[in-house]
C-alpha positions as CSV (number, residue, x, y, z in Angstrom):
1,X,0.0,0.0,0.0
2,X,1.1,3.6,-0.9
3,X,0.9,5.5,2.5
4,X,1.6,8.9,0.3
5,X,-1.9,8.2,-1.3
6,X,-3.7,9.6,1.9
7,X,-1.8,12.9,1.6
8,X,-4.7,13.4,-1.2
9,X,-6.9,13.4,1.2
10,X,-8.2,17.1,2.3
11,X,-7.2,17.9,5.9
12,X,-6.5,21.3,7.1
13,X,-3.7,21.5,9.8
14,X,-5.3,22.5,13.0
15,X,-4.0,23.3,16.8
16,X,-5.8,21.8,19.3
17,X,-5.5,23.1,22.9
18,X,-7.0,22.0,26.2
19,X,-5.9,23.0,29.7
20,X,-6.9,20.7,32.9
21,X,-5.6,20.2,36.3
22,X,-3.4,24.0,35.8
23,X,-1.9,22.6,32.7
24,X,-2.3,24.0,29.2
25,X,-1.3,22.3,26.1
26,X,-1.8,22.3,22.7
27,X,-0.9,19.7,19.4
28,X,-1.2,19.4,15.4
29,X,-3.5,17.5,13.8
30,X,-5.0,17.3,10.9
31,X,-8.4,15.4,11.5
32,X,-11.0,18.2,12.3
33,X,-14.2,18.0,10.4
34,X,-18.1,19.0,10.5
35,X,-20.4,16.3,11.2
36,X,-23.5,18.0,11.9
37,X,-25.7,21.7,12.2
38,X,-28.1,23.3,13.9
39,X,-26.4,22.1,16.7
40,X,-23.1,22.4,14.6
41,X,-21.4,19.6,16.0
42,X,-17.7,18.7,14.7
43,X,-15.5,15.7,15.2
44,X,-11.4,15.5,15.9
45,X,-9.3,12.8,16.4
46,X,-6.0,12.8,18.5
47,X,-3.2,10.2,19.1
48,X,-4.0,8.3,22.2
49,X,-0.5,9.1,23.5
50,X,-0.9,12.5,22.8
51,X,-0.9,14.9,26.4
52,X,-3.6,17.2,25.2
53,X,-5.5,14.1,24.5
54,X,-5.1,13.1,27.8
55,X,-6.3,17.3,28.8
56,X,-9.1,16.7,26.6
57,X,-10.5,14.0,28.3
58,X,-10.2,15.7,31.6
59,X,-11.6,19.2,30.6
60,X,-14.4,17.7,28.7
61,X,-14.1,20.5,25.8
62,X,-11.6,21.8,23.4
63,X,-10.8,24.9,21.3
64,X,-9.3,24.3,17.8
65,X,-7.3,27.0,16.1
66,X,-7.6,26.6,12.2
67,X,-3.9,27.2,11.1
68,X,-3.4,29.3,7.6
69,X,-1.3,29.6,5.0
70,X,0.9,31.9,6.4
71,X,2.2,29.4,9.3
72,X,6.0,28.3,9.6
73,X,7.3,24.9,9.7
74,X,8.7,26.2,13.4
75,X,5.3,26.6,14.8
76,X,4.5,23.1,13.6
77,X,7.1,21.6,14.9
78,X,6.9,23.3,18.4
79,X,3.7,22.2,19.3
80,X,3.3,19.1,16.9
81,X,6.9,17.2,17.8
82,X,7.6,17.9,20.7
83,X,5.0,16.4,24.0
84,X,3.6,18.7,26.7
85,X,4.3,15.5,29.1
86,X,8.2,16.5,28.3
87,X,8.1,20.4,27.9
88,X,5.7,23.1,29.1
89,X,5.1,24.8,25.7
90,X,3.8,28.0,26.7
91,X,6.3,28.7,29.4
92,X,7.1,31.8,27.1
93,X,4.2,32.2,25.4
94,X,1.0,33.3,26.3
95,X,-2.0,31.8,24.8
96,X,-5.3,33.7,24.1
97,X,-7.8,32.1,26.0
98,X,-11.7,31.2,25.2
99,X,-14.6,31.6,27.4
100,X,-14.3,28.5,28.8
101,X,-10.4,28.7,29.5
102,X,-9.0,26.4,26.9
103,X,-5.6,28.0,24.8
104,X,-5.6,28.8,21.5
105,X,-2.9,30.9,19.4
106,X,-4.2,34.1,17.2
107,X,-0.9,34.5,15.1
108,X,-0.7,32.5,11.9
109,X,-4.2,31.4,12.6
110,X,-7.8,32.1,10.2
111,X,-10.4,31.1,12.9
112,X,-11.0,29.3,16.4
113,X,-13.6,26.6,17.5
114,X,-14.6,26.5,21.1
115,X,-16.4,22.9,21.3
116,X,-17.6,20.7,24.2
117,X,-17.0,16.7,24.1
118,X,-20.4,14.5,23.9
119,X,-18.5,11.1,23.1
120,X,-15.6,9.9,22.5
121,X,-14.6,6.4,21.2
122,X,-11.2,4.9,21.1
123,X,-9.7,3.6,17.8
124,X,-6.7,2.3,18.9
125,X,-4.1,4.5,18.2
126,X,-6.2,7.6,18.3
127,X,-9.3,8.5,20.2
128,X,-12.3,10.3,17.8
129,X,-13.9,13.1,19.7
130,X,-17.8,14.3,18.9
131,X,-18.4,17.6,19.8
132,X,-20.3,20.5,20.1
133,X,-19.4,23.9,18.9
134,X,-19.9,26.3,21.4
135,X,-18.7,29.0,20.0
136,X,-16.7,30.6,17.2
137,X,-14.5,33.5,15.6
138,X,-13.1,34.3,12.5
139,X,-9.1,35.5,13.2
140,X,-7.6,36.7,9.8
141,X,-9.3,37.0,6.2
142,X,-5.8,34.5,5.4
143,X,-6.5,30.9,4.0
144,X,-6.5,27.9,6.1
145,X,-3.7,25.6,6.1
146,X,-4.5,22.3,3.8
147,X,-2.4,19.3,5.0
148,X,-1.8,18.8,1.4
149,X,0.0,22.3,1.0
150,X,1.8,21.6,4.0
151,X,3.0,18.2,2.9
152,X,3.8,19.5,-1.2
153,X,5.5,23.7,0.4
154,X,5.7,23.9,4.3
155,X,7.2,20.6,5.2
156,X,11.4,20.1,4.9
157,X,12.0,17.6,2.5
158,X,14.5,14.7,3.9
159,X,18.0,15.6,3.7
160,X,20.7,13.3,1.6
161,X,21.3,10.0,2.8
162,X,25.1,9.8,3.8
163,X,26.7,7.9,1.4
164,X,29.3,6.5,3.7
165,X,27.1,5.4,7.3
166,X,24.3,3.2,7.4
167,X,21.8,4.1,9.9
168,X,21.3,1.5,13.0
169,X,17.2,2.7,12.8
170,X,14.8,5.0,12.4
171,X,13.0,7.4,14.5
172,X,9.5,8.9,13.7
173,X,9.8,13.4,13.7
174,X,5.6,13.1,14.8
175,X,6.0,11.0,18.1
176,X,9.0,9.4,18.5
177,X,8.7,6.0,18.2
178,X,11.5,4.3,16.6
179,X,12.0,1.4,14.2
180,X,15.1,-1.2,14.3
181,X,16.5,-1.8,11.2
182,X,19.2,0.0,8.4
183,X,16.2,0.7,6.1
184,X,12.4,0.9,6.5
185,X,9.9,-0.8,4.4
186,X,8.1,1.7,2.2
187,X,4.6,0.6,3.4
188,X,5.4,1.1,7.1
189,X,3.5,2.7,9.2
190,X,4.0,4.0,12.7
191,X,1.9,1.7,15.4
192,X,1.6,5.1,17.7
193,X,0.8,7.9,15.1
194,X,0.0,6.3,11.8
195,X,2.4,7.9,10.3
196,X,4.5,6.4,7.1
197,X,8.2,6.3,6.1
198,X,8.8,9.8,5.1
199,X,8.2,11.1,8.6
200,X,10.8,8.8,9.9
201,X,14.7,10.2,10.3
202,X,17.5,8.2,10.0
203,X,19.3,7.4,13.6
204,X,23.5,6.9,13.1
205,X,25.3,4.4,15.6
């Protein structure tokens, strides 16, 4: 199976933030969609392993910052590879906050969702939340981030291979999981995240 087949797909790149227990944290994903109006409901899902998932759970509700097209690859990879269980990432940054106290950024950013969870169902790797939008604002007249564009322009492309060291494995840039081996099949895909090979970087001995 071609894993690159489901970069077709059309996601946005969203930041998802939650705060619980005095904690605030926020992720990437890309799985944010409507599912239903009048009461808009929406549905997300987030990797199980994921602290914000874990904030989610707690606070019961969400807000979702829909990321545009002006957004850096830095940004990205600050809140979407690194974990809040490892790093507090708005120790220097102050996050706006909604009405129900749940972070979300205003820079590099179109709109904001404020939701609360009705169900949630675990799929393994990631759980799917069903929610209800509370509330909503529109942030910049900018267009969202697809996950498309942000595969095809925003995302570094893997550097050369060294011709002269073989790596011992290989790590994955979204969660960190790593594989054992000198190469990795091209139809692998990550047991945590779901992602395939061209998120994984080499790892030297």
């Amino acid at each position: 199976m071609d894993n690159k087949a489901f970069y077709k797909l059309t996601y946005g790149v969203f930041l998802l933030g939650a705060s619980a227990d005095g904690r605030d944290n926020a992720c990437i994903t890309n799985t944010c969609i409507q599912v239903a109006s009048n009461p808009t409901r929406i549905a997300i899902a987030v990797i199980n392993t994921n602290f914000t998932c874990d904030l989610v759970k707690k606070a019961g509700r969400f807000a979702i910052t829909l990321l545009d097209d002006s957004v850096s690859f830095d940004t990205i990879k600050f809140f979407g590879m690194q974990s809040g269980r490892n790093v507090d990432k708005f120790e220097y940054l102050t996050p706006s906050k909604d009405a129900w106290g749940m972070p979300y950024i205003e820079w590099s950013a179109c709109a904001v969702l404020s939701a609360k969870v009705l169900e949630q169902i675990d799929l393994g790797s990631h759980t799917l939340f069903i929610a209800e939008v509370e509330d909503a604002k529109v942030l910049s007249a900018n267009a969202p981030l697809t996950y498309a564009d942000y595969q095809s322009r925003l995302k570094p492309k893997p550097a050369p291979k060294a011709e002269d060291k073989k790596p011992k494995a290989w790590r994955c840039r979204i969660c960190g999981y790593v594989y054992e081996g000198e190469t990795i099949p091209a139809d692998f895909t990550c047991p945590l995240c779901g992602h395939g090979p061209d998120d994984f970087e080499p790892v030297y001995a």
